[in-house]
mmCIF file of C-alpha atoms and ligand atoms in Angstrom:
data_model
loop_
_atom_site.group_PDB
_atom_site.id
_atom_site.type_symbol
_atom_site.label_atom_id
_atom_site.label_comp_id
_atom_site.label_asym_id
_atom_site.label_seq_id
_atom_site.Cartn_x
_atom_site.Cartn_y
_atom_site.Cartn_z
ATOM 1 C CA MET A 1 39.288 2.357 12.813
ATOM 2 C CA ALA A 2 41.079 2.870 9.508
ATOM 3 C CA ASP A 3 39.774 -0.542 8.154
ATOM 4 C CA LEU A 4 35.906 -0.093 9.137
ATOM 5 C CA GLU A 5 33.282 1.627 7.595
ATOM 6 C CA LEU A 6 29.717 2.945 9.054
ATOM 7 C CA GLU A 7 26.791 3.267 7.188
ATOM 8 C CA HIS A 8 24.048 5.453 9.309
ATOM 9 C CA GLN A 9 20.780 7.012 9.293
ATOM 10 C CA HIS A 10 18.573 8.475 12.007
ATOM 11 C CA GLY A 11 15.239 9.781 12.374
ATOM 12 C CA LYS A 12 11.762 9.578 13.960
ATOM 13 C CA ALA A 13 9.191 6.778 13.464
ATOM 14 C CA ARG A 14 5.508 6.915 13.401
ATOM 15 C CA VAL A 15 4.866 10.574 14.205
ATOM 16 C CA ARG A 16 0.956 10.914 14.228
ATOM 17 C CA VAL A 17 -0.505 14.147 13.029
ATOM 18 C CA ALA A 18 -4.106 15.157 12.099
ATOM 19 C CA ARG A 19 -4.665 18.266 10.114
ATOM 20 C CA LEU A 20 -7.989 19.857 10.024
ATOM 21 C CA TRP A 21 -8.933 22.671 7.511
ATOM 22 C CA ARG A 22 -11.896 24.350 8.646
ATOM 23 C CA GLY A 23 -14.687 25.458 5.905
ATOM 24 C CA LYS A 24 -13.478 28.780 4.966
ATOM 25 C CA ARG A 25 -17.155 30.274 5.067
ATOM 26 C CA PRO A 26 -19.920 29.267 7.520
ATOM 27 C CA GLY A 27 -21.815 26.054 5.900
ATOM 28 C CA GLU A 28 -18.619 25.084 4.050
ATOM 29 C CA ALA A 29 -17.241 21.459 4.667
ATOM 30 C CA ASP A 30 -14.314 20.818 6.862
ATOM 31 C CA TYR A 31 -11.112 18.932 5.455
ATOM 32 C CA LEU A 32 -9.397 16.174 7.659
ATOM 33 C CA ALA A 33 -6.141 14.377 6.965
ATOM 34 C CA GLU A 34 -4.756 11.810 9.541
ATOM 35 C CA TRP A 35 -1.203 10.956 8.586
ATOM 36 C CA ASN A 36 1.586 8.718 10.207
ATOM 37 C CA VAL A 37 4.817 9.761 9.214
ATOM 38 C CA SER A 38 8.479 8.298 9.635
ATOM 39 C CA ILE A 39 11.554 10.143 8.772
ATOM 40 C CA SER A 40 15.136 9.117 8.294
ATOM 41 C CA LEU A 41 17.793 11.616 7.611
ATOM 42 C CA ILE A 42 21.528 10.748 5.895
ATOM 43 C CA SER A 43 23.457 13.430 7.436
ATOM 44 C CA ARG A 44 27.194 14.205 8.275
ATOM 45 C CA VAL A 45 27.002 12.759 11.788
ATOM 46 C CA LEU A 46 29.665 10.315 11.731
ATOM 47 C CA ALA A 47 31.494 11.864 14.743
ATOM 48 C CA ALA A 48 28.325 11.417 16.691
ATOM 49 C CA PHE A 49 28.892 7.756 16.153
ATOM 50 C CA THR A 50 32.591 7.391 16.512
ATOM 51 C CA ASP A 51 33.453 10.155 18.974
ATOM 52 C CA GLY A 52 30.264 11.140 20.902
ATOM 53 C CA ASP A 53 30.281 14.654 19.114
ATOM 54 C CA ASN A 54 26.695 15.774 18.837
ATOM 55 C CA SER A 55 27.235 19.001 17.107
ATOM 56 C CA ASN A 56 25.844 18.063 13.825
ATOM 57 C CA ILE A 57 22.697 15.828 14.934
ATOM 58 C CA VAL A 58 19.431 17.152 14.020
ATOM 59 C CA ALA A 59 17.502 15.722 17.249
ATOM 60 C CA THR A 60 14.711 13.516 16.396
ATOM 61 C CA ASP A 61 12.365 15.116 18.664
ATOM 62 C CA THR A 62 12.891 18.268 16.301
ATOM 63 C CA MET A 63 12.054 16.047 13.508
ATOM 64 C CA LYS A 64 8.731 15.241 15.387
ATOM 65 C CA ASN A 65 7.975 19.088 15.798
ATOM 66 C CA THR A 66 8.779 19.800 12.315
ATOM 67 C CA VAL A 67 6.045 17.351 11.031
ATOM 68 C CA TYR A 68 3.606 19.547 13.201
ATOM 69 C CA ALA A 69 5.039 22.907 11.955
ATOM 70 C CA ILE A 70 4.970 21.828 8.345
ATOM 71 C CA ALA A 71 1.236 20.607 8.525
ATOM 72 C CA LYS A 72 0.492 24.010 10.172
ATOM 73 C CA GLU A 73 2.281 25.648 7.196
ATOM 74 C CA CYS A 74 0.052 23.910 4.490
ATOM 75 C CA THR A 75 -2.790 26.370 4.552
ATOM 76 C CA ASP A 76 -4.901 24.181 2.005
ATOM 77 C CA PRO A 77 -5.581 20.442 1.709
ATOM 78 C CA LEU A 78 -2.922 18.476 0.030
ATOM 79 C CA SER A 79 -2.146 15.073 -0.904
ATOM 80 C CA LEU A 80 0.115 12.686 1.477
ATOM 81 C CA GLU A 81 2.811 12.729 -1.503
ATOM 82 C CA ASP A 82 3.142 16.564 -1.558
ATOM 83 C CA PHE A 83 3.149 16.785 2.248
ATOM 84 C CA GLY A 84 5.893 14.095 2.240
ATOM 85 C CA VAL A 85 8.051 15.732 -0.520
ATOM 86 C CA ARG A 86 7.586 19.501 1.173
ATOM 87 C CA LEU A 87 8.823 17.646 4.744
ATOM 88 C CA GLY A 88 11.721 16.085 3.309
ATOM 89 C CA ARG A 89 13.045 19.053 1.262
ATOM 90 C CA HIS A 90 12.539 20.906 4.681
ATOM 91 C CA PHE A 91 15.581 19.240 6.266
ATOM 92 C CA LEU A 92 17.966 19.570 2.987
ATOM 93 C CA THR A 93 17.314 23.024 2.882
ATOM 94 C CA THR A 94 17.170 24.091 6.643
ATOM 95 C CA TYR A 95 20.876 21.942 6.884
ATOM 96 C CA PRO A 96 22.194 22.089 3.504
ATOM 97 C CA GLU A 97 25.820 21.523 4.916
ATOM 98 C CA ILE A 98 24.932 18.448 6.977
ATOM 99 C CA VAL A 99 21.991 16.840 5.637
ATOM 100 C CA THR A 100 22.442 14.983 2.533
ATOM 101 C CA GLY A 101 19.293 12.828 1.906
ATOM 102 C CA ALA A 102 15.892 12.373 3.435
ATOM 103 C CA LYS A 103 13.684 9.346 3.129
ATOM 104 C CA VAL A 104 10.086 10.138 4.501
ATOM 105 C CA MET A 105 7.404 7.287 4.739
ATOM 106 C CA LEU A 106 3.741 8.022 5.472
ATOM 107 C CA PHE A 107 0.302 6.341 5.666
ATOM 108 C CA GLU A 108 -2.940 8.287 5.763
ATOM 109 C CA LYS A 109 -5.520 6.762 8.016
ATOM 110 C CA PRO A 110 -8.597 6.280 5.686
ATOM 111 C CA TRP A 111 -11.249 8.814 7.474
ATOM 112 C CA GLU A 112 -13.942 9.109 4.729
ATOM 113 C CA ARG A 113 -16.728 11.975 4.664
ATOM 114 C CA ALA A 114 -19.719 10.504 6.136
ATOM 115 C CA THR A 115 -23.017 10.425 4.539
ATOM 116 C CA VAL A 116 -26.105 11.172 6.372
ATOM 117 C CA ASP A 117 -29.563 10.830 4.425
ATOM 118 C CA GLY A 118 -27.903 10.428 1.603
ATOM 119 C CA GLN A 119 -25.979 13.769 1.701
ATOM 120 C CA PRO A 120 -22.075 14.174 2.327
ATOM 121 C CA HIS A 121 -21.675 15.464 6.037
ATOM 122 C CA ASN A 122 -19.872 18.861 6.295
ATOM 123 C CA HIS A 123 -17.786 17.926 9.471
ATOM 124 C CA GLY A 124 -18.596 13.738 10.120
ATOM 125 C CA PHE A 125 -16.211 11.372 9.158
ATOM 126 C CA LYS A 126 -15.994 7.685 9.346
ATOM 127 C CA LEU A 127 -13.262 5.176 9.124
ATOM 128 C CA GLY A 128 -12.876 3.316 5.878
ATOM 129 C CA SER A 129 -10.460 0.555 5.239
ATOM 130 C CA GLU A 130 -7.585 0.297 2.813
ATOM 131 C CA LYS A 131 -4.510 3.088 3.651
ATOM 132 C CA HIS A 132 -2.971 5.218 1.309
ATOM 133 C CA THR A 133 1.048 4.695 1.672
ATOM 134 C CA VAL A 134 3.935 6.856 0.396
ATOM 135 C CA GLU A 135 7.403 6.800 0.200
ATOM 136 C CA VAL A 136 9.501 9.781 -0.735
ATOM 137 C CA VAL A 137 13.102 9.733 -1.028
ATOM 138 C CA VAL A 138 14.851 13.480 -1.638
ATOM 139 C CA ASN A 139 18.549 13.965 -2.662
ATOM 140 C CA SER A 140 20.842 16.853 -1.993
ATOM 141 C CA GLU A 141 19.738 18.579 -5.153
ATOM 142 C CA GLY A 142 16.087 18.541 -3.840
ATOM 143 C CA ASP A 143 15.062 16.010 -6.276
ATOM 144 C CA ALA A 144 12.047 13.972 -4.788
ATOM 145 C CA LYS A 145 11.484 10.227 -6.155
ATOM 146 C CA VAL A 146 7.854 9.526 -4.954
ATOM 147 C CA THR A 147 6.280 6.005 -4.648
ATOM 148 C CA SER A 148 2.770 5.728 -3.955
ATOM 149 C CA GLY A 149 0.609 2.791 -2.890
ATOM 150 C CA VAL A 150 -2.188 1.290 -1.141
ATOM 151 C CA SER A 151 -2.140 -1.498 1.677
ATOM 152 C CA GLU A 152 -4.657 -3.667 3.476
ATOM 153 C CA LEU A 153 -7.069 -3.834 0.251
ATOM 154 C CA SER A 154 -8.897 -6.651 1.150
ATOM 155 C CA LEU A 155 -10.889 -8.140 -1.626
ATOM 156 C CA LEU A 156 -13.095 -11.582 -1.563
ATOM 157 C CA LYS A 157 -14.843 -13.380 -4.191
ATOM 158 C CA THR A 158 -17.097 -16.273 -3.771
ATOM 159 C CA THR A 159 -16.513 -17.959 -6.923
ATOM 160 C CA GLN A 160 -14.939 -17.811 -10.242
ATOM 161 C CA SER A 161 -11.573 -18.746 -8.906
ATOM 162 C CA GLY A 162 -9.757 -22.249 -9.117
ATOM 163 C CA PHE A 163 -6.435 -23.579 -8.936
ATOM 164 C CA GLU A 164 -5.504 -26.848 -11.193
ATOM 165 C CA GLY A 165 -2.635 -28.325 -12.957
ATOM 166 C CA PHE A 166 0.115 -27.632 -10.519
ATOM 167 C CA LEU A 167 3.101 -29.946 -9.856
ATOM 168 C CA ARG A 168 2.435 -32.961 -7.729
ATOM 169 C CA ASP A 169 4.823 -35.005 -5.506
ATOM 170 C CA LYS A 170 4.826 -37.277 -2.600
ATOM 171 C CA TYR A 171 4.006 -34.269 -0.219
ATOM 172 C CA THR A 172 1.143 -32.941 -2.463
ATOM 173 C CA LEU A 173 -2.416 -33.173 -0.815
ATOM 174 C CA LEU A 174 -4.242 -30.168 -2.278
ATOM 175 C CA PRO A 175 -6.907 -31.394 -4.598
ATOM 176 C CA GLU A 176 -7.410 -29.501 -7.801
ATOM 177 C CA THR A 177 -10.370 -27.253 -8.134
ATOM 178 C CA ARG A 178 -12.177 -25.144 -10.482
ATOM 179 C CA GLU A 179 -14.547 -23.631 -7.570
ATOM 180 C CA ARG A 180 -13.125 -22.001 -4.519
ATOM 181 C CA MET A 181 -13.179 -18.585 -2.641
ATOM 182 C CA LEU A 182 -10.468 -16.129 -3.534
ATOM 183 C CA ALA A 183 -9.403 -13.463 -0.952
ATOM 184 C CA SER A 184 -6.447 -11.283 -0.537
ATOM 185 C CA ALA A 185 -5.324 -8.414 1.733
ATOM 186 C CA ILE A 186 -3.626 -6.587 -1.152
ATOM 187 C CA ARG A 187 -0.468 -4.186 -0.994
ATOM 188 C CA ALA A 188 0.282 -2.319 -4.200
ATOM 189 C CA VAL A 189 3.106 0.132 -4.754
ATOM 190 C CA TRP A 190 3.506 2.127 -7.943
ATOM 191 C CA ARG A 191 6.229 4.513 -9.339
ATOM 192 C CA CYS A 192 5.792 7.139 -12.138
ATOM 193 C CA ILE A 193 8.548 7.574 -14.947
ATOM 194 C CA CYS A 194 11.794 8.990 -14.039
ATOM 195 C CA TYR A 195 13.741 10.816 -16.674
ATOM 196 C CA GLY A 196 17.206 10.947 -15.818
ATOM 197 C CA GLY A 197 18.232 9.646 -12.359
ATOM 198 C CA LEU A 198 15.802 10.583 -9.625
ATOM 199 C CA CYS A 199 12.104 11.668 -10.308
ATOM 200 C CA SER A 200 12.104 15.092 -10.493
ATOM 201 C CA TYR A 201 9.079 16.635 -8.657
ATOM 202 C CA SER A 202 8.177 18.422 -11.886
ATOM 203 C CA SER A 203 7.295 14.988 -13.575
ATOM 204 C CA LYS A 204 4.789 14.214 -10.755
ATOM 205 C CA PRO A 205 1.296 13.059 -11.547
ATOM 206 C CA ALA A 206 -1.061 16.318 -12.126
ATOM 207 C CA ASP A 207 -3.051 15.005 -9.069
ATOM 208 C CA TYR A 208 -1.642 12.350 -6.579
ATOM 209 C CA GLN A 209 -5.216 11.886 -4.932
ATOM 210 C CA LYS A 210 -6.902 11.167 -8.169
ATOM 211 C CA THR A 211 -4.173 8.575 -9.534
ATOM 212 C CA TYR A 212 -4.675 6.926 -6.037
ATOM 213 C CA ARG A 213 -8.272 6.613 -6.471
ATOM 214 C CA GLU A 214 -8.250 5.444 -9.947
ATOM 215 C CA VAL A 215 -5.440 2.891 -9.481
ATOM 216 C CA LYS A 216 -7.507 1.489 -6.404
ATOM 217 C CA ASP A 217 -10.498 1.300 -8.895
ATOM 218 C CA ILE A 218 -8.671 -0.487 -11.504
ATOM 219 C CA LEU A 219 -7.215 -2.959 -9.240
ATOM 220 C CA VAL A 220 -10.362 -3.863 -7.610
ATOM 221 C CA SER A 221 -12.341 -3.995 -11.121
ATOM 222 C CA THR A 222 -9.652 -6.159 -12.622
ATOM 223 C CA PHE A 223 -9.734 -8.695 -9.395
ATOM 224 C CA PHE A 224 -13.549 -8.951 -9.648
ATOM 225 C CA GLY A 225 -14.305 -8.699 -13.253
ATOM 226 C CA PRO A 226 -17.862 -7.451 -14.781
ATOM 227 C CA PRO A 227 -20.638 -7.213 -11.764
ATOM 228 C CA ARG A 228 -22.629 -10.057 -13.077
ATOM 229 C CA GLU A 229 -20.404 -12.866 -14.376
ATOM 230 C CA GLY A 230 -17.154 -11.879 -12.966
ATOM 231 C CA ILE A 231 -13.974 -13.200 -14.319
ATOM 232 C CA TYR A 232 -12.295 -16.648 -13.844
ATOM 233 C CA SER A 233 -9.046 -16.639 -12.045
ATOM 234 C CA PRO A 234 -6.677 -19.723 -12.504
ATOM 235 C CA SER A 235 -4.775 -18.652 -10.029
ATOM 236 C CA VAL A 236 -3.533 -15.724 -7.626
ATOM 237 C CA GLN A 237 -0.564 -15.493 -10.142
ATOM 238 C CA LYS A 238 -2.505 -14.937 -13.127
ATOM 239 C CA THR A 239 -4.858 -12.409 -11.363
ATOM 240 C CA LEU A 240 -2.007 -10.594 -9.882
ATOM 241 C CA TYR A 241 -0.486 -10.136 -13.547
ATOM 242 C CA GLU A 242 -3.822 -8.993 -14.824
ATOM 243 C CA MET A 243 -4.258 -6.522 -12.112
ATOM 244 C CA ALA A 244 -0.593 -4.843 -12.662
ATOM 245 C CA GLN A 245 -0.934 -4.922 -16.431
ATOM 246 C CA ALA A 246 -4.231 -3.009 -16.316
ATOM 247 C CA VAL A 247 -2.480 -0.346 -14.123
ATOM 248 C CA LEU A 248 0.245 0.165 -16.621
ATOM 249 C CA SER A 249 -1.854 0.221 -19.637
ATOM 250 C CA ARG A 250 -4.226 2.738 -18.017
ATOM 251 C CA PHE A 251 -1.390 5.107 -16.719
ATOM 252 C CA PRO A 252 1.332 5.737 -19.028
ATOM 253 C CA GLU A 253 3.141 7.963 -16.412
ATOM 254 C CA ILE A 254 3.470 4.914 -14.252
ATOM 255 C CA GLU A 255 6.686 3.035 -14.796
ATOM 256 C CA SER A 256 6.336 0.132 -12.560
ATOM 257 C CA VAL A 257 3.719 -1.736 -10.124
ATOM 258 C CA TYR A 258 4.740 -4.074 -7.410
ATOM 259 C CA LEU A 259 1.641 -6.318 -5.912
ATOM 260 C CA ASN A 260 1.856 -8.477 -3.089
ATOM 261 C CA MET A 261 -1.339 -10.772 -2.639
ATOM 262 C CA PRO A 262 -1.413 -13.059 0.141
ATOM 263 C CA ASN A 263 -3.771 -15.979 -0.628
ATOM 264 C CA ILE A 264 -5.881 -16.057 2.386
ATOM 265 C CA HIS A 265 -7.649 -19.456 2.434
ATOM 266 C CA PHE A 266 -11.046 -20.342 2.829
ATOM 267 C CA LEU A 267 -10.860 -24.207 3.732
ATOM 268 C CA PRO A 268 -14.335 -26.019 3.088
ATOM 269 C CA VAL A 269 -15.473 -27.754 6.018
ATOM 270 C CA ASN A 270 -15.713 -31.417 5.437
ATOM 271 C CA MET A 271 -16.542 -33.963 7.939
ATOM 272 C CA PRO A 272 -14.926 -37.195 7.810
ATOM 273 C CA THR A 273 -17.108 -39.739 5.640
ATOM 274 C CA PRO A 274 -19.530 -42.002 6.974
ATOM 275 C CA GLU A 275 -17.533 -45.243 6.377
ATOM 276 C CA ARG A 276 -15.406 -44.039 9.424
ATOM 277 C CA LEU A 277 -17.466 -45.372 12.130
ATOM 278 C CA THR A 278 -16.631 -42.952 14.909
ATOM 279 C CA CYS A 279 -18.110 -40.306 12.970
ATOM 280 C CA VAL A 280 -21.399 -41.942 11.628
ATOM 281 C CA PHE A 281 -23.482 -39.909 14.050
ATOM 282 C CA ILE A 282 -22.196 -36.429 13.273
ATOM 283 C CA CYS A 283 -22.360 -37.108 9.590
ATOM 284 C CA PHE A 284 -26.035 -37.810 9.545
ATOM 285 C CA LEU A 285 -26.638 -34.611 11.346
ATOM 286 C CA VAL A 286 -24.543 -32.176 9.173
ATOM 287 C CA GLN A 287 -23.726 -32.327 5.377
ATOM 288 C CA PHE A 288 -21.716 -29.663 4.424
ATOM 289 C CA GLY A 289 -21.494 -28.813 0.492
ATOM 290 C CA ASP A 290 -18.938 -26.004 -0.008
ATOM 291 C CA ASP A 291 -20.962 -23.617 2.131
ATOM 292 C CA VAL A 292 -18.958 -23.361 5.504
ATOM 293 C CA PHE A 293 -15.678 -22.581 5.315
ATOM 294 C CA ILE A 294 -12.796 -22.112 7.729
ATOM 295 C CA PRO A 295 -11.116 -18.688 7.105
ATOM 296 C CA THR A 296 -7.401 -18.771 7.983
ATOM 297 C CA ASP A 297 -4.483 -16.394 7.414
ATOM 298 C CA GLU A 298 -1.697 -18.589 9.155
ATOM 299 C CA PRO A 299 -0.226 -19.989 7.116
ATOM 300 C CA HIS A 300 -1.187 -18.155 3.912
ATOM 301 C CA GLY A 301 -0.016 -18.184 0.408
ATOM 302 C CA SER A 302 2.387 -15.433 -0.388
ATOM 303 C CA ILE A 303 2.389 -14.082 -3.819
ATOM 304 C CA GLU A 304 4.467 -10.892 -5.011
ATOM 305 C CA ALA A 305 5.347 -9.641 -8.324
ATOM 306 C CA ARG A 306 6.723 -6.308 -9.853
ATOM 307 C CA LEU A 307 5.696 -5.546 -13.463
ATOM 308 C CA SER A 308 7.855 -2.764 -14.956
ATOM 309 C CA ARG A 309 7.996 -1.194 -18.578
ATOM 310 C CA LYS A 310 11.172 -2.169 -20.374
ATOM 311 C CA PRO A 311 13.477 0.945 -20.680
ATOM 312 C CA ILE A 312 13.126 2.223 -24.238
ATOM 313 C CA LEU A 313 16.829 1.754 -25.985
ATOM 314 C CA ILE A 314 18.051 5.051 -27.559
ATOM 315 C CA SER A 315 19.089 2.804 -30.639
ATOM 316 C CA ASN A 316 15.502 1.881 -31.157
ATOM 317 C CA LEU A 317 14.334 5.337 -31.386
HETATM 318 O O1 URC B 401 -3.515 -19.416 -6.676
HETATM 319 C C1 URC B 401 -2.674 -20.196 -6.152
HETATM 320 N N1 URC B 401 -1.462 -20.040 -6.305
HETATM 321 C C2 URC B 401 -0.552 -20.905 -5.826
HETATM 322 O O2 URC B 401 1.027 -20.858 -5.927
HETATM 323 C C3 URC B 401 -1.056 -21.895 -4.636
HETATM 324 N N2 URC B 401 -0.599 -22.916 -3.979
HETATM 325 C C4 URC B 401 -1.449 -23.319 -3.215
HETATM 326 O O3 URC B 401 -1.400 -24.271 -2.323
HETATM 327 N N3 URC B 401 -2.687 -22.790 -3.652
HETATM 328 C C5 URC B 401 -2.466 -21.710 -4.788
HETATM 329 N N4 URC B 401 -3.465 -20.802 -5.126
#
């Protein structure tokens, strides 16, 4: 109908693929990556929706097969980012008249090389915890905008955290404290500086894997502070800001960093006071002193922010 507009995309979600690169010579280590890939194409397939004309559809089954085929074509180990760019560009170059954009979302299962007797194992891997995540958007010129991230980075510190001075009203029960546990399952996403419109693939960081490891290290060390004394956190908000700031000051090529930090509460167990006759008995048995907690993530505090560099004004140059 003339007065209606349809926005559409189609793709395949959660294609799982594991790529093994065997050691080239006997005795050399194998490399392994397990990826979960979701593809979404923007293409000229309006008629498929409006008229049942499938002639321009890239079948989502083909997209799934393409993931395996491109993985096979990658003869050497490569980063999740580089794989995503290669995959996204494939659809634009294969169907230049039909596909006008591709979005590829990927995450890597954290297989880590196992250590046996202090030695890295040639073909043994064990599952780690946090996940490397990537989003790639490729436009019709083949420019790729790459966003990298980490999810489920679970951190906990047993002290050096408090929360005081917040607003109080008739519903506020939370006591102020300078001594609490602080735990979070952090999701971070960072994006490199783009010159012009979309980030061109040529302005990518030299080594995506290295940047990933170093950003993660900075997030962790800023959350905890120095090994012996740590660093005091007056709120999740302040710690989040310091983590984001540390990433931007260490990596000039990173333009913005987004952090999502759920506040996973560890509620100190406190038995009712002895004045309440019904619980006199149990209070004689157990005295808690900030040492037994109820961990709870439902509900949890939800704190998120993005820290970006201000654009440089040409007039200031
Ligand atoms: O670090 C915190 N930030 C908050 O905004 C908040 N709110 C709350 O109840 N506890 C906390 N802790």
